[in-house]
């Protein structure tokens, strides 16, 4: 599946949001487990990436209510730590600036 996303992004006809590191690291709890995926995307299509924190971070679920509540549980994640992952995955400041500023401006037209 990930190879399909890489291939699609590299065509220049799709956008990818760099988000959900906590979902990739679900089994280990180490957000850094997402770095290889982020690096691969940045190498394949740096001009087609935007960053997102996924706030508000909701808990993992099986498409069911949580404790009879219609709202899913919020998970505390450190946005600074998530941005740190971006800095590690994309060490080039110009590349990060594109992901954080230029690409979203193009995608959303602002």
mmCIF file of N, CA and C in Angstrom, residues 28-88:
data_model
loop_
_atom_site.group_PDB
_atom_site.id
_atom_site.type_symbol
_atom_site.label_atom_id
_atom_site.label_comp_id
_atom_site.label_asym_id
_atom_site.label_seq_id
_atom_site.Cartn_x
_atom_site.Cartn_y
_atom_site.Cartn_z
ATOM 1 N N UNK A 28 4.879 0.107 18.802
ATOM 2 C CA UNK A 28 6.091 0.343 19.589
ATOM 3 C C UNK A 28 5.995 1.567 20.478
ATOM 4 N N UNK A 29 5.162 2.530 20.093
ATOM 5 C CA UNK A 29 5.070 3.766 20.842
ATOM 6 C C UNK A 29 6.169 4.764 20.513
ATOM 7 N N UNK A 30 7.072 4.421 19.618
ATOM 8 C CA UNK A 30 8.179 5.311 19.242
ATOM 9 C C UNK A 30 7.797 6.087 17.981
ATOM 10 N N UNK A 31 7.545 7.379 18.124
ATOM 11 C CA UNK A 31 7.157 8.192 16.984
ATOM 12 C C UNK A 31 8.218 8.186 15.885
ATOM 13 N N UNK A 32 9.467 8.002 16.261
ATOM 14 C CA UNK A 32 10.557 7.991 15.281
ATOM 15 C C UNK A 32 10.422 6.840 14.283
ATOM 16 N N UNK A 33 9.579 5.868 14.569
ATOM 17 C CA UNK A 33 9.353 4.775 13.609
ATOM 18 C C UNK A 33 8.757 5.291 12.307
ATOM 19 N N UNK A 34 8.191 6.493 12.333
ATOM 20 C CA UNK A 34 7.595 7.077 11.129
ATOM 21 C C UNK A 34 8.628 7.725 10.212
ATOM 22 N N UNK A 35 9.827 7.977 10.704
ATOM 23 C CA UNK A 35 10.835 8.716 9.933
ATOM 24 C C UNK A 35 11.158 8.055 8.592
ATOM 25 N N UNK A 36 11.365 6.761 8.493
ATOM 26 C CA UNK A 36 11.650 6.187 7.171
ATOM 27 C C UNK A 36 10.538 6.424 6.150
ATOM 28 N N UNK A 37 9.299 6.408 6.605
ATOM 29 C CA UNK A 37 8.177 6.672 5.706
ATOM 30 C C UNK A 37 8.191 8.131 5.258
ATOM 31 N N UNK A 38 8.438 9.023 6.206
ATOM 32 C CA UNK A 38 8.492 10.444 5.886
ATOM 33 C C UNK A 38 9.632 10.746 4.918
ATOM 34 N N UNK A 39 10.793 10.137 5.155
ATOM 35 C CA UNK A 39 11.940 10.339 4.266
ATOM 36 C C UNK A 39 11.640 9.847 2.857
ATOM 37 N N UNK A 40 11.030 8.692 2.761
ATOM 38 C CA UNK A 40 10.708 8.133 1.445
ATOM 39 C C UNK A 40 9.760 9.053 0.684
ATOM 40 N N UNK A 41 8.766 9.589 1.369
ATOM 41 C CA UNK A 41 7.838 10.510 0.723
ATOM 42 C C UNK A 41 8.540 11.798 0.303
ATOM 43 N N UNK A 42 9.411 12.313 1.172
ATOM 44 C CA UNK A 42 10.134 13.547 0.859
ATOM 45 C C UNK A 42 11.078 13.356 -0.319
ATOM 46 N N UNK A 43 11.630 12.174 -0.462
ATOM 47 C CA UNK A 43 12.506 11.903 -1.607
ATOM 48 C C UNK A 43 11.701 11.703 -2.886
ATOM 49 N N UNK A 44 10.539 11.106 -2.771
ATOM 50 C CA UNK A 44 9.721 10.804 -3.949
ATOM 51 C C UNK A 44 8.998 12.027 -4.496
ATOM 52 N N UNK A 45 8.501 12.890 -3.602
ATOM 53 C CA UNK A 45 7.648 13.991 -4.067
ATOM 54 C C UNK A 45 7.653 15.170 -3.094
ATOM 55 N N UNK A 46 8.798 15.812 -2.895
ATOM 56 C CA UNK A 46 8.841 16.899 -1.906
ATOM 57 C C UNK A 46 7.904 18.056 -2.226
ATOM 58 N N UNK A 47 7.610 18.270 -3.490
ATOM 59 C CA UNK A 47 6.745 19.372 -3.902
ATOM 60 C C UNK A 47 5.265 19.046 -3.736
ATOM 61 N N UNK A 48 4.947 17.820 -3.296
ATOM 62 C CA UNK A 48 3.539 17.405 -3.156
ATOM 63 C C UNK A 48 3.188 17.026 -1.721
ATOM 64 N N UNK A 49 3.995 17.461 -0.746
ATOM 65 C CA UNK A 49 3.767 17.117 0.658
ATOM 66 C C UNK A 49 3.324 18.331 1.459
ATOM 67 N N UNK A 50 2.402 18.112 2.380
ATOM 68 C CA UNK A 50 2.031 19.107 3.381
ATOM 69 C C UNK A 50 2.110 18.424 4.744
ATOM 70 N N UNK A 51 2.353 19.208 5.779
ATOM 71 C CA UNK A 51 2.477 18.658 7.126
ATOM 72 C C UNK A 51 1.186 18.889 7.886
ATOM 73 N N UNK A 52 0.862 17.945 8.753
ATOM 74 C CA UNK A 52 -0.294 18.099 9.621
ATOM 75 C C UNK A 52 -0.048 17.425 10.955
ATOM 76 N N UNK A 53 -0.554 18.016 12.016
ATOM 77 C CA UNK A 53 -0.360 17.452 13.353
ATOM 78 C C UNK A 53 -1.397 16.392 13.689
ATOM 79 N N UNK A 54 -2.468 16.341 12.902
ATOM 80 C CA UNK A 54 -3.613 15.472 13.179
ATOM 81 C C UNK A 54 -4.348 15.861 14.455
ATOM 82 N N UNK A 55 -4.200 17.102 14.893
ATOM 83 C CA UNK A 55 -4.903 17.560 16.078
ATOM 84 C C UNK A 55 -6.386 17.710 15.766
ATOM 85 N N UNK A 56 -7.289 17.366 16.608
ATOM 86 C CA UNK A 56 -7.049 16.739 17.898
ATOM 87 C C UNK A 56 -6.788 15.249 17.712
ATOM 88 N N UNK A 57 -5.759 14.777 18.308
ATOM 89 C CA UNK A 57 -5.362 13.386 18.150
ATOM 90 C C UNK A 57 -6.353 12.495 18.881
ATOM 91 N N UNK A 58 -7.021 11.653 18.126
ATOM 92 C CA UNK A 58 -8.006 10.773 18.751
ATOM 93 C C UNK A 58 -7.388 9.399 18.992
ATOM 94 N N UNK A 59 -7.941 8.685 19.924
ATOM 95 C CA UNK A 59 -7.441 7.358 20.257
ATOM 96 C C UNK A 59 -7.720 6.352 19.162
ATOM 97 N N UNK A 60 -7.009 5.262 19.226
ATOM 98 C CA UNK A 60 -7.243 4.182 18.268
ATOM 99 C C UNK A 60 -8.575 3.528 18.601
ATOM 100 N N UNK A 61 -9.276 3.109 17.590
ATOM 101 C CA UNK A 61 -10.592 2.548 17.831
ATOM 102 C C UNK A 61 -10.929 1.521 16.759
ATOM 103 N N UNK A 62 -11.955 0.767 17.035
ATOM 104 C CA UNK A 62 -12.408 -0.256 16.099
ATOM 105 C C UNK A 62 -13.730 0.172 15.478
ATOM 106 N N UNK A 63 -13.846 1.458 15.150
ATOM 107 C CA UNK A 63 -15.061 2.024 14.554
ATOM 108 C C UNK A 63 -16.277 1.804 15.454
ATOM 109 N N UNK A 64 -16.026 1.871 16.750
ATOM 110 C CA UNK A 64 -17.091 1.718 17.722
ATOM 111 C C UNK A 64 -17.029 2.871 18.706
ATOM 112 N N UNK A 65 -18.124 3.081 19.401
ATOM 113 C CA UNK A 65 -18.132 4.100 20.430
ATOM 114 C C UNK A 65 -17.164 3.726 21.538
ATOM 115 N N UNK A 66 -16.630 4.745 22.193
ATOM 116 C CA UNK A 66 -15.728 4.534 23.317
ATOM 117 C C UNK A 66 -16.519 4.769 24.596
ATOM 118 N N UNK A 67 -16.648 3.746 25.412
ATOM 119 C CA UNK A 67 -17.353 3.838 26.704
ATOM 120 C C UNK A 67 -18.726 4.492 26.554
ATOM 121 N N UNK A 68 -19.487 4.051 25.598
ATOM 122 C CA UNK A 68 -20.836 4.555 25.348
ATOM 123 C C UNK A 68 -20.884 6.044 25.005
ATOM 124 N N UNK A 69 -19.754 6.616 24.683
ATOM 125 C CA UNK A 69 -19.692 8.021 24.296
ATOM 126 C C UNK A 69 -19.519 8.095 22.790
ATOM 127 N N UNK A 70 -20.216 9.014 22.142
ATOM 128 C CA UNK A 70 -20.104 9.145 20.703
ATOM 129 C C UNK A 70 -18.765 9.754 20.284
ATOM 130 N N UNK A 71 -18.111 10.486 21.186
ATOM 131 C CA UNK A 71 -16.826 11.097 20.875
ATOM 132 C C UNK A 71 -15.694 10.127 21.169
ATOM 133 N N UNK A 72 -14.722 10.102 20.287
ATOM 134 C CA UNK A 72 -13.558 9.251 20.520
ATOM 135 C C UNK A 72 -12.599 9.942 21.478
ATOM 136 N N UNK A 73 -11.895 9.150 22.226
ATOM 137 C CA UNK A 73 -10.978 9.697 23.236
ATOM 138 C C UNK A 73 -9.845 10.487 22.584
ATOM 139 N N UNK A 74 -9.472 11.606 23.213
ATOM 140 C CA UNK A 74 -8.358 12.432 22.759
ATOM 141 C C UNK A 74 -7.056 11.850 23.291
ATOM 142 N N UNK A 75 -6.035 11.855 22.462
ATOM 143 C CA UNK A 75 -4.693 11.404 22.882
ATOM 144 C C UNK A 75 -3.780 12.604 22.891
ATOM 145 N N UNK A 76 -3.086 12.826 23.982
ATOM 146 C CA UNK A 76 -2.134 13.928 24.064
ATOM 147 C C UNK A 76 -0.875 13.576 23.268
ATOM 148 N N UNK A 77 -0.542 14.411 22.296
ATOM 149 C CA UNK A 77 0.707 14.285 21.555
ATOM 150 C C UNK A 77 1.371 15.647 21.551
ATOM 151 N N UNK A 78 2.680 15.655 21.604
ATOM 152 C CA UNK A 78 3.454 16.883 21.618
ATOM 153 C C UNK A 78 3.704 17.336 20.181
ATOM 154 N N UNK A 79 3.076 18.442 19.767
ATOM 155 C CA UNK A 79 3.244 18.943 18.404
ATOM 156 C C UNK A 79 4.698 19.288 18.126
ATOM 157 N N UNK A 80 5.419 19.739 19.141
ATOM 158 C CA UNK A 80 6.852 20.029 18.977
ATOM 159 C C UNK A 80 7.636 18.772 18.651
ATOM 160 N N UNK A 81 7.292 17.674 19.295
ATOM 161 C CA UNK A 81 7.953 16.406 19.007
ATOM 162 C C UNK A 81 7.641 15.960 17.583
ATOM 163 N N UNK A 82 6.396 16.154 17.159
ATOM 164 C CA UNK A 82 6.020 15.794 15.794
ATOM 165 C C UNK A 82 6.785 16.635 14.776
ATOM 166 N N UNK A 83 6.941 17.936 15.046
ATOM 167 C CA UNK A 83 7.730 18.787 14.155
ATOM 168 C C UNK A 83 9.198 18.377 14.171
ATOM 169 N N UNK A 84 9.675 17.913 15.312
ATOM 170 C CA UNK A 84 11.042 17.407 15.404
ATOM 171 C C UNK A 84 11.265 16.215 14.493
ATOM 172 N N UNK A 85 10.244 15.386 14.361
ATOM 173 C CA UNK A 85 10.330 14.255 13.433
ATOM 174 C C UNK A 85 10.502 14.755 12.009
ATOM 175 N N UNK A 86 9.768 15.805 11.663
ATOM 176 C CA UNK A 86 9.890 16.378 10.327
ATOM 177 C C UNK A 86 11.314 16.878 10.102
ATOM 178 N N UNK A 87 11.888 17.543 11.102
ATOM 179 C CA UNK A 87 13.254 18.052 10.976
ATOM 180 C C UNK A 87 14.255 16.920 10.784
ATOM 181 N N UNK A 88 14.016 15.807 11.435
ATOM 182 C CA UNK A 88 14.920 14.659 11.282
ATOM 183 C C UNK A 88 14.715 13.962 9.938
#
